C-alpha cells in the first residue's frame, strides 16, 4: 500500500488531534485510509456528480450532457430531468429502506418479547408501550406488558404492509401539515409499499414525469421519518429504555490501554445492548483480569455508539471517519459491526493489527470478518460468546503498537423529547416563552455524517458555534453529535460560548446549548419535538423559527432524512452537493418551488459560516411572520466563501 495523503497533509483532513495522530501513523506505516482512496478516485465522474448518468437498464449505461454538445437523451429517450429525478428517488428509497428495515428488526424483537421468547429483552418502558398502544387503537386495559407488546407488534407490522391508507404515527404532525400531504398525494401509506413503488416507478418506461417521480420520493421519505425510523426510535425506547440526560466522554481517548477494548459500530442497538450486559458479567470480568487486563471497556462508533451513549452512557470513540483510525490505536481487541455506514475497509485495516472484526447480522456480512449470526432469542448467550472472544484476543495485543493519542472530552447526551419536556416542567411553554421573548431566536437540528470531501467535523462545529453564539438552540444527532461532543460543545459549561439569551436559559436549566437527541433514526425525535411545539401553538411546523442542516452528509439515509424534514416544513441546508445539478428544473424545484408546496426548501452551502447566515436569516423571517421581535434578515452579513468542496 502506498498512501497518498489527501490535500497538503493530514491536518487538512480533520479538525481533530486524535485523527491527526492516527493519520500520522497511517502515513508512517503505509496503511490506507478513506482519504487516500478518495484521492485515488480523482477526478470523480462529472456526469455522476451532476446526477445525469443512468445505468438502470441494459440499453445503457447512458450519460447526458445537459450543458454541452453531448447527447441530451439516454438510449430510451430519458432527458436530464427524468434521469436526475429517478436517481434521486432511488437514493431516497435506499435511505428510507435502510432506516425502515432497522425499524423492522426492532419491531420483530418487540414481537419476540411479546411471545415470551427472549432471554434478554423485556419491556423497559411500560408507560411508553401503553401510550403507543393507545395511538394504535389497541385496548390496553387489563393486559400485561407482554400481551400488549405482542398486540402492538402485530399492529405495527401493518405499517409495513398495504392495508393502511395512512401511517398512524404521521397523525402526530399538525393537522395543517397532514392536509398538505393529503393535497399533494404524499401522505405515507405503507413503508414497504412506498419503497417498492419507487423501484417500480423508476424502472425504464414507467414514471417519466419528473415532478410525479419526486412527489412519490417525498412520500417515501415521509414513510421513513413518520414511519420506519419513528418505529425504530419509539420501540428502542420501549425495549431498551427512555434516554435521560447522562454524562460521558468522547474521542479516541475513551479507549483504555489497560483494558480489553470492544468497539460497537453500526446502527442497531439490539446487539450492543446485549454486549453491555455481557461485559458486566462477573465471570467474564474475572476472565479479563486473569488475562492481565483491568477490565472490559466498551466504546461506541457511529450510531450504534449513539444508541448506547444515549441510554447507557457508554463513551464514544468517534464518528464515521474514525472507524479505520480507531483500529490504528492498536488497542482494539474486537470491533463488533451490525449494519450501515461500516466501510468494508475496516477488515483490511484490522489485518494490520490484532483487532478482530465480528459481523452479526445475516444481511450484513463483511469479507475478512468472522460472522456470528445474531439471534435475538438467544441474545445473551451470543453476547457472552462475543465478549469472550475479545478477552481471548487481549493477549495478542502488541503493547509497543498501542497509541491512544488524546485525553477524552466530556459530553452530555440523553435528551429524548420526554427528557427535554421533563426538564421544562412537562410542557413546551417555557421554551416557547424563551423564543417569544427573543432569548432564544429559534432552534436548528444539525444532523448527518462525515464526508472526506469536507474537513472532518469542520462543517458541524463551525455551524454549531455560529448558531449558538447567535442565541439559536442546536439539537444534534448522528455523526454531527459526535463532532460537537469532541469540540466540547455538549457540556453545560459550553453555555459560555452561547449568546447571552441562550446562555442564560442553559445556565438556568443546567444544560448544554447543544442537545444530543440520538442516532440518525432518532431524527424522528426532532420531528416529534417540532410537532409538539407547532401543536402547542396551533400553527404548522413551517411557521416555526426552525431549520435543519446536514453539513457533511454522505449517505443515502441522509438524503431521505433531508427530504422528510423539508416535507415536514423545515428549511434545510446541505453542506455537500447532492447529484442534482444536471437538472436546473429540479434544482429550482428543490431550492425554490417546494416553498409553495411544503412551506420549506433545500439550500446547498458548503461554507458553514455562510450556512449560518442563511439559517439566521430564515429564522428571523419566520419570527417576523409570527409577529415576534425580529432582526432585519438582510442586516445579517453574508461572509465571503472560505470553504468550498474538496
Ligand atoms: O446513521 S450520520 S455517517 S453513522 S448515515 Fe452514518 Fe451518516 Fe454517521 Fe449513523 Ni447517519
Ligand atoms: Fe439509458 Fe434509459 Fe436505460 Fe437509463 S433507462 S440506462 S437512460 S436507456
XYZ file of C-alpha atoms and ligand atoms in Angstrom:
664
model
C 0.000 0.000 0.000
C 1.292 3.432 -0.781
C -0.634 6.125 0.969
C -1.494 9.291 -0.852
C -2.273 11.874 1.767
C -5.216 13.910 0.597
C -4.669 17.676 0.395
C -1.488 19.159 1.823
C -1.076 16.784 4.726
C -3.261 15.092 7.268
C -4.160 18.250 9.200
C -6.240 19.196 6.200
C -8.359 16.099 6.638
C -9.778 16.696 10.087
C -10.012 19.325 12.786
C -9.275 16.745 15.496
C -5.926 15.932 17.023
C -6.873 12.279 17.590
C -7.415 11.911 13.839
C -4.123 13.693 13.092
C -2.187 11.339 15.347
C -3.681 8.279 13.687
C -3.153 9.672 10.182
C 0.476 10.177 11.039
C 0.692 6.504 11.973
C -1.138 5.554 8.767
C 1.366 7.576 6.778
C 4.350 6.113 8.590
C 3.168 2.523 8.383
C 1.640 2.694 4.902
C -1.892 1.936 5.999
C -4.500 3.128 3.552
C -7.384 5.319 4.715
C -10.577 6.739 3.298
C -8.763 9.949 2.347
C -6.190 8.024 0.307
C -8.930 6.204 -1.526
C -10.762 9.468 -2.213
C -7.571 10.895 -3.698
C -7.207 7.815 -5.909
C -10.741 8.360 -7.213
C -9.933 11.817 -8.565
C -11.247 13.086 -10.843
C -14.627 11.665 -9.894
C -17.141 11.287 -12.703
C -18.673 14.637 -13.671
C -21.839 13.058 -15.037
C -22.411 11.148 -11.812
C -21.775 14.329 -9.822
C -24.443 16.089 -11.846
C -26.787 13.108 -11.488
C -27.060 12.665 -15.264
C -25.644 9.177 -15.632
C -28.033 6.259 -15.767
C -27.442 2.521 -15.539
C -30.982 1.471 -14.814
C -31.223 -0.741 -17.876
C -29.012 -2.639 -20.202
C -29.615 -0.454 -23.254
C -27.340 1.853 -21.228
C -25.317 2.844 -19.340
C -26.106 6.346 -20.576
C -24.813 9.805 -19.831
C -26.496 13.005 -20.846
C -24.675 16.259 -21.189
C -27.155 18.997 -20.286
C -24.698 21.877 -20.551
C -22.589 20.723 -23.511
C -22.827 19.357 -27.027
C -23.006 15.725 -25.979
C -26.167 13.612 -26.012
C -29.207 15.210 -24.421
C -31.057 11.916 -24.015
C -30.340 8.372 -22.954
C -30.976 5.451 -25.324
C -34.587 5.220 -24.114
C -35.125 8.949 -24.587
C -34.864 9.951 -20.911
C -33.603 13.519 -20.536
C -31.642 15.076 -17.676
C -34.787 15.853 -15.647
C -36.012 12.256 -15.779
C -32.596 10.768 -15.067
C -31.828 13.079 -12.130
C -35.306 12.529 -10.669
C -35.038 8.746 -10.961
C -31.590 8.688 -9.395
C -32.686 10.929 -6.540
C -35.815 8.872 -5.919
C -33.763 5.681 -5.795
C -31.315 7.244 -3.332
C -34.205 8.286 -1.099
C -35.695 4.803 -1.295
C -32.368 3.202 -0.357
C -32.016 5.503 2.631
C -35.628 5.103 3.699
C -35.330 1.325 3.323
C -32.204 1.223 5.476
C -33.869 3.126 8.306
C -37.159 1.316 7.996
C -35.624 -2.148 7.852
C -33.741 -1.259 11.030
C -37.163 -0.336 12.463
C -38.495 -3.703 11.330
C -35.713 -5.541 13.158
C -36.596 -3.745 16.383
C -40.284 -4.418 15.756
C -39.607 -8.133 15.331
C -37.746 -8.036 18.628
C -40.790 -6.492 20.304
C -42.807 -9.335 18.842
C -40.393 -11.925 20.237
C -40.730 -10.263 23.650
C -44.497 -10.362 23.198
C -44.309 -14.092 22.571
C -42.153 -14.576 25.670
C -39.318 -15.995 23.564
C -36.428 -13.748 24.568
C -33.973 -14.489 27.343
C -32.603 -10.970 27.357
C -35.055 -8.332 26.161
C -38.018 -7.056 28.074
C -40.376 -4.119 28.072
C -38.306 -1.479 29.843
C -40.769 1.391 29.465
C -44.304 0.082 30.106
C -45.714 3.604 30.079
C -44.403 4.335 26.604
C -45.650 0.938 25.416
C -49.130 1.771 26.699
C -49.108 5.239 25.140
C -48.136 3.724 21.776
C -50.853 1.088 22.117
C -53.412 3.872 22.578
C -52.092 5.650 19.461
C -52.572 2.422 17.536
C -56.081 1.850 18.880
C -55.072 -1.228 20.875
C -57.098 -1.671 24.045
C -54.507 -1.766 26.820
C -56.878 -2.313 29.735
C -56.086 -5.285 31.913
C -53.353 -6.540 29.596
C -49.863 -7.481 30.707
C -46.851 -5.797 29.123
C -46.136 -8.996 27.280
C -49.630 -9.289 25.821
C -49.549 -5.660 24.829
C -46.116 -5.978 23.236
C -47.444 -8.749 21.022
C -50.608 -6.902 20.037
C -48.801 -3.650 19.322
C -46.187 -5.520 17.287
C -48.924 -7.057 15.122
C -50.480 -3.626 14.602
C -47.184 -2.002 13.694
C -46.367 -4.760 11.230
C -49.315 -3.388 9.250
C -47.313 -0.147 8.879
C -45.026 -2.098 6.575
C -47.848 -3.530 4.510
C -50.570 -2.329 2.131
C -53.681 -2.317 4.253
C -53.209 1.183 5.621
C -54.236 4.348 3.845
C -52.162 6.421 6.273
C -49.335 5.618 8.662
C -50.709 6.105 12.194
C -47.596 7.868 13.551
C -47.912 10.559 10.855
C -51.003 11.790 12.677
C -48.604 13.236 15.253
C -47.949 16.008 12.722
C -50.120 19.142 12.944
C -53.431 18.954 11.085
C -52.296 21.573 8.556
C -49.205 19.553 7.697
C -51.283 16.423 7.204
C -53.600 18.360 4.900
C -50.593 19.402 2.817
C -49.603 15.758 2.480
C -53.166 14.796 1.513
C -53.376 17.581 -1.046
C -50.085 16.680 -2.678
C -50.664 12.927 -2.596
C -47.652 12.441 -0.337
C -49.330 11.140 2.828
C -47.303 7.990 3.541
C -49.246 4.725 3.487
C -47.174 1.577 3.982
C -43.414 1.677 4.456
C -42.575 -1.239 2.171
C -45.209 -0.179 -0.330
C -43.716 3.281 -0.862
C -40.213 1.909 -1.254
C -41.203 -0.817 -3.695
C -43.229 1.717 -5.648
C -40.100 3.858 -6.099
C -38.360 0.863 -7.661
C -41.349 0.242 -9.904
C -41.774 3.854 -10.982
C -38.100 4.270 -11.761
C -37.860 1.125 -13.883
C -37.380 2.089 -17.532
C -40.598 3.257 -19.089
C -42.806 3.746 -16.057
C -42.981 7.187 -14.431
C -41.440 9.729 -16.777
C -42.864 12.880 -15.244
C -40.039 14.160 -13.071
C -42.361 16.070 -10.730
C -44.509 12.995 -10.271
C -41.427 10.864 -9.544
C -40.196 13.360 -6.960
C -43.575 13.647 -5.232
C -43.566 9.912 -4.728
C -39.984 10.129 -3.481
C -41.231 12.612 -0.874
C -43.961 10.193 0.157
C -41.315 7.510 0.536
C -39.116 9.758 2.669
C -42.136 10.593 4.835
C -42.733 6.854 5.290
C -39.236 6.798 6.766
C -39.472 9.847 9.049
C -43.037 9.347 10.258
C -42.882 5.563 9.815
C -39.889 3.237 9.800
C -37.446 5.484 11.643
C -40.083 6.576 14.116
C -40.908 2.936 14.848
C -37.183 2.280 15.384
C -36.881 5.127 17.873
C -40.122 4.525 19.739
C -39.631 0.786 20.102
C -35.962 1.113 21.042
C -37.142 3.340 23.879
C -39.784 0.784 24.867
C -37.327 -2.119 24.878
C -34.049 -0.542 25.940
C -35.189 2.442 27.993
C -36.004 6.083 27.529
C -32.852 8.207 27.255
C -32.301 10.605 30.135
C -29.530 13.197 30.455
C -26.283 11.363 31.026
C -22.615 12.400 31.197
C -19.954 10.538 29.267
C -16.833 11.053 27.178
C -15.827 11.173 23.546
C -12.847 10.764 21.142
C -10.192 8.050 20.799
C -9.110 8.786 24.366
C -12.050 6.722 25.617
C -10.108 3.571 24.655
C -8.063 2.248 27.560
C -4.566 0.888 27.314
C -5.106 -1.289 30.417
C -8.414 -2.858 29.395
C -9.969 -5.144 26.838
C -11.475 -2.684 24.348
C -14.605 -3.598 22.427
C -15.857 -1.136 19.807
C -19.555 -1.192 18.895
C -20.072 0.023 15.327
C -23.157 0.372 13.179
C -26.731 1.347 13.940
C -28.955 -1.248 15.516
C -28.856 -1.251 19.331
C -30.220 -4.802 19.720
C -26.878 -6.500 19.910
C -24.981 -3.692 21.599
C -27.491 -3.662 24.458
C -26.657 -7.308 24.992
C -22.919 -6.654 24.787
C -23.301 -4.029 27.513
C -24.966 -6.672 29.703
C -22.391 -9.354 28.817
C -19.461 -7.030 29.538
C -20.690 -6.726 33.120
C -20.907 -10.479 33.635
C -18.737 -11.221 36.713
C -17.301 -14.378 35.176
C -16.188 -12.514 32.042
C -14.805 -9.583 34.043
C -12.799 -12.116 36.105
C -11.544 -13.756 32.915
C -10.387 -10.372 31.590
C -8.444 -9.822 34.811
C -6.951 -13.270 34.596
C -5.632 -12.305 31.163
C -3.914 -9.250 32.636
C -6.475 -6.557 31.793
C -8.023 -4.200 34.310
C -11.467 -4.830 32.894
C -13.686 -4.697 29.822
C -14.108 -1.310 28.202
C -16.834 -0.614 25.665
C -16.703 2.275 23.221
C -19.125 3.310 20.503
C -18.708 4.359 16.895
C -21.304 5.952 14.649
C -24.952 5.446 15.527
C -24.746 2.192 17.490
C -22.404 4.260 19.624
C -25.033 6.996 19.875
C -27.688 4.476 20.922
C -25.660 3.098 23.825
C -24.365 6.550 24.731
C -27.912 7.905 24.951
C -29.250 5.081 27.084
C -26.253 3.696 28.932
C -23.675 6.484 28.912
C -21.189 4.234 27.057
C -18.353 6.513 25.856
C -17.997 7.331 22.177
C -14.772 6.645 20.271
C -15.746 8.691 17.230
C -17.872 9.296 14.184
C -17.886 7.963 10.651
C -14.360 8.911 9.554
C -12.845 7.476 12.746
C -13.749 3.853 12.015
C -10.425 2.942 10.427
C -8.402 5.295 12.613
C -9.850 3.765 15.738
C -8.270 0.401 14.864
C -4.894 2.126 14.388
C -4.698 2.810 18.133
C -3.610 -0.831 18.320
C -5.814 -1.104 21.398
C -8.998 -2.539 19.921
C -9.450 -6.244 20.637
C -12.754 -6.503 18.865
C -14.901 -4.389 16.586
C -18.479 -5.622 16.510
C -20.395 -4.440 13.495
C -24.099 -4.624 12.809
C -25.108 -2.637 9.725
C -24.952 0.651 7.808
C -22.026 3.062 7.377
C -19.463 0.333 8.099
C -16.754 0.688 5.472
C -15.709 -2.653 4.007
C -12.201 -1.237 4.515
C -12.272 -1.883 8.269
C -11.404 -5.538 7.884
C -8.337 -4.569 5.805
C -7.195 -2.100 8.466
C -7.803 -4.742 11.121
C -5.416 -7.106 9.310
C -2.596 -4.680 10.115
C -3.347 -5.141 13.839
C -4.548 -7.839 16.220
C -8.100 -6.471 16.007
C -10.866 -8.955 15.191
C -13.950 -7.770 13.330
C -17.151 -9.670 14.025
C -20.209 -9.193 11.846
C -23.511 -10.103 13.402
C -26.463 -9.558 11.074
C -27.067 -12.056 8.295
C -27.975 -9.185 5.999
C -24.577 -7.510 6.512
C -21.553 -9.771 6.022
C -18.023 -8.486 5.516
C -15.163 -10.285 3.784
C -12.428 -10.701 6.355
C -14.780 -10.589 9.333
C -15.858 -13.549 11.422
C -19.631 -13.882 11.228
C -21.624 -14.737 14.321
C -25.269 -14.761 13.379
C -27.280 -12.796 15.883
C -30.468 -14.369 17.126
C -32.456 -12.126 19.466
C -33.991 -15.205 21.057
C -30.545 -16.298 22.342
C -29.200 -12.771 22.750
C -27.257 -13.022 25.980
C -25.553 -16.295 25.116
C -24.302 -14.804 21.833
C -23.280 -11.582 23.554
C -21.167 -13.511 26.060
C -19.601 -15.591 23.306
C -18.521 -12.416 21.522
C -17.186 -10.695 24.642
C -15.198 -13.852 25.460
C -13.553 -13.659 22.039
C -12.478 -10.105 22.779
C -10.946 -11.124 26.087
C -9.107 -14.016 24.488
C -7.697 -11.634 21.895
C -6.179 -9.355 24.561
C -3.012 -11.443 24.759
C -2.436 -10.878 21.020
C -2.170 -7.130 21.549
C 1.275 -5.686 20.787
C 1.880 -3.171 23.599
C 4.513 -1.255 21.581
C 1.913 -0.531 18.909
C -0.687 0.813 21.331
C -1.092 4.529 20.894
C -4.053 6.309 22.443
C -3.256 9.877 21.493
C -5.559 12.145 23.482
C -7.482 12.587 26.717
C -11.232 12.092 26.309
C -13.539 15.118 26.226
C -16.628 15.137 28.459
C -20.030 15.352 26.810
C -23.676 15.052 27.772
C -26.255 13.011 25.893
C -29.675 11.514 26.520
C -32.019 14.334 25.524
C -35.092 12.440 24.408
C -38.165 14.621 23.822
C -39.567 13.241 27.065
C -36.380 14.283 28.898
C -36.430 17.765 27.344
C -40.085 18.323 28.211
C -39.396 16.903 31.677
C -36.603 19.434 32.204
C -39.029 22.168 31.131
C -41.629 21.062 33.677
C -43.696 18.805 31.404
C -44.711 21.384 28.781
C -43.017 23.166 25.874
C -44.324 26.501 27.259
C -41.006 27.642 28.863
C -39.220 27.018 25.528
C -41.986 28.887 23.696
C -41.701 31.755 26.219
C -37.941 31.989 25.672
C -38.464 32.045 21.884
C -41.237 34.648 22.146
C -39.063 36.808 24.403
C -36.254 36.520 21.856
C -33.836 34.995 24.397
C -33.759 32.002 22.060
C -34.207 33.086 18.422
C -35.096 29.622 17.192
C -33.829 26.057 17.024
C -31.811 24.127 14.456
C -31.229 20.413 14.003
C -27.681 19.708 12.804
C -27.535 16.135 11.629
C -25.740 13.679 9.424
C -22.414 12.278 8.562
C -18.762 12.917 7.932
C -17.678 13.024 4.315
C -13.978 13.068 3.389
C -14.819 15.780 0.841
C -15.146 18.138 3.811
C -12.522 18.580 6.533
C -13.795 16.245 9.220
C -16.148 17.942 11.705
C -15.393 21.462 10.462
C -18.826 21.856 8.915
C -20.661 20.637 12.038
C -18.686 22.512 14.647
C -18.354 25.868 12.883
C -22.038 25.964 12.026
C -22.949 24.987 15.588
C -20.726 27.694 17.083
C -22.126 30.407 14.792
C -25.691 29.427 15.688
C -25.351 29.139 19.453
C -23.432 32.414 19.697
C -26.422 33.976 17.993
C -28.844 32.508 20.542
C -30.080 29.647 18.413
C -30.584 26.367 20.261
C -28.944 23.455 18.463
C -30.110 19.855 18.609
C -27.882 17.189 17.118
C -27.966 13.538 16.113
C -25.722 11.030 14.368
C -22.166 11.922 13.491
C -22.889 15.646 13.898
C -23.495 14.998 17.596
C -20.165 13.236 17.954
C -18.392 16.116 16.181
C -19.864 18.692 18.551
C -19.114 16.464 21.513
C -15.434 16.252 20.572
C -15.363 20.037 20.215
C -16.517 20.448 23.828
C -19.844 21.993 22.837
C -22.010 19.490 24.685
C -21.304 20.193 28.330
C -23.227 22.710 30.459
C -20.105 24.941 30.579
C -20.444 25.442 26.807
C -23.276 27.826 27.706
C -20.437 30.374 27.950
C -19.971 30.009 24.179
C -23.637 30.798 23.559
C -25.139 34.249 23.158
C -26.451 35.953 26.307
C -30.050 34.800 25.830
C -29.469 31.125 25.073
C -26.568 31.100 27.544
C -28.744 32.240 30.420
C -31.506 29.735 29.607
C -28.949 26.903 29.508
C -27.356 28.016 32.768
C -30.748 28.197 34.487
C -31.547 24.636 33.347
C -28.005 23.259 33.702
C -27.984 22.011 30.121
C -25.594 22.461 27.183
C -26.582 24.780 24.311
C -26.236 21.759 22.009
C -28.522 18.849 22.898
C -27.844 15.265 21.829
C -31.092 13.700 20.611
C -29.580 10.401 19.487
C -28.777 8.367 16.410
C -29.913 9.074 12.851
C -33.187 7.189 13.193
C -33.712 9.451 16.213
C -34.094 12.415 13.888
C -37.706 11.483 14.422
C -37.315 12.968 17.906
C -36.769 16.297 16.123
C -39.997 15.766 14.168
C -41.878 14.911 17.362
C -40.457 17.964 19.157
C -41.260 20.260 16.231
C -44.784 18.816 16.039
C -45.246 19.267 19.794
C -44.209 22.944 19.521
C -46.438 23.534 16.485
C -49.426 21.782 18.054
C -48.892 23.700 21.291
C -49.063 26.976 19.338
C -51.768 25.864 16.916
C -49.606 26.515 13.840
C -47.980 24.407 11.146
C -44.367 23.271 11.605
C -43.378 25.506 8.660
C -44.412 28.608 10.635
C -41.851 27.963 13.388
C -38.371 29.542 13.559
C -36.677 26.215 12.895
C -34.151 24.900 10.398
C -32.182 21.756 9.624
C -28.635 21.291 8.389
C -26.557 18.371 7.160
C -23.127 19.999 6.734
C -21.096 16.859 5.956
C -23.668 14.338 4.760
C -22.617 11.391 2.596
C -25.243 8.674 2.863
C -28.490 7.840 1.090
C -30.102 7.801 4.521
C -29.235 11.471 4.843
C -30.994 12.154 1.527
C -34.137 10.551 2.892
C -33.812 12.486 6.168
C -33.335 15.828 4.394
C -36.362 15.121 2.227
C -38.718 14.199 5.067
C -37.512 17.168 7.106
C -38.241 19.613 4.247
C -41.564 17.896 3.504
C -42.395 18.314 7.190
C -41.971 22.078 6.757
C -38.377 22.677 7.903
C -35.890 24.609 5.744
C -32.705 22.539 5.363
C -29.169 23.480 4.325
C -26.903 20.794 2.872
C -23.122 21.115 3.052
C -22.157 18.599 0.386
C -23.841 18.909 -3.002
C -26.435 16.303 -3.948
C -26.137 14.932 -7.505
C -28.968 17.008 -8.945
C -27.214 19.897 -10.649
C -27.593 18.342 -14.106
C -31.272 19.315 -13.986
C -31.842 23.003 -13.476
C -35.576 22.286 -13.276
C -35.017 20.030 -10.282
C -32.569 22.439 -8.636
C -35.172 25.182 -8.988
C -37.915 22.968 -7.610
C -35.915 21.870 -4.556
C -34.450 25.278 -3.724
C -37.461 27.482 -4.585
C -40.538 25.642 -5.844
C -41.021 23.493 -2.734
C -41.769 26.627 -0.707
C -45.243 26.860 -2.219
C -45.846 23.140 -1.824
C -44.378 22.250 1.585
C -43.553 25.679 3.044
C -39.828 24.829 3.094
C -36.933 24.340 0.691
C -33.409 22.983 0.466
C -30.306 25.126 0.152
C -26.769 23.963 -0.606
C -23.881 25.784 1.054
C -20.581 24.099 1.887
C -19.187 27.005 3.896
C -20.520 26.714 7.462
C -20.301 30.453 8.142
C -22.385 31.210 5.089
C -24.787 28.385 6.001
C -25.183 30.006 9.431
C -26.172 33.288 7.782
C -28.721 31.566 5.552
C -30.213 29.885 8.607
C -30.196 33.019 10.774
C -31.929 34.996 8.051
C -34.524 32.255 7.676
C -35.181 32.156 11.427
C -35.602 35.936 11.635
C -38.045 35.842 8.708
C -40.106 33.187 10.489
C -40.027 35.226 13.693
C -41.285 38.279 11.825
C -44.161 36.362 10.252
C -45.175 35.095 13.695
C -45.215 38.723 14.883
C -42.197 38.184 17.152
C -39.311 40.627 17.566
C -37.026 40.071 14.576
C -33.730 41.306 13.235
C -33.837 42.534 9.625
C -32.587 39.428 7.762
C -30.657 41.493 5.246
C -28.707 43.150 8.062
C -27.108 39.757 8.817
C -23.949 39.879 6.718
C -23.144 37.047 4.312
C -19.433 36.252 4.758
C -17.135 35.539 1.832
C -16.869 31.846 0.990
C -13.813 30.229 2.552
C -14.668 26.570 2.348
C -15.708 25.008 -0.915
C -15.870 21.386 -1.987
C -12.615 19.474 -1.944
O -26.965 6.944 10.511
S -24.665 10.244 10.464
S -22.281 8.540 8.692
S -23.316 6.775 11.218
S -25.622 7.967 7.985
Fe -23.749 7.038 9.023
Fe -24.199 9.470 8.488
Fe -22.948 8.836 10.643
Fe -25.436 6.921 11.548
Ni -26.408 8.657 9.975
Fe -30.112 4.623 -20.663
Fe -32.749 4.916 -20.410
Fe -31.615 2.579 -19.791
Fe -31.208 4.717 -18.260
S -33.122 3.669 -18.561
S -29.651 3.235 -18.909
S -31.202 6.370 -19.753
S -31.677 3.541 -21.788
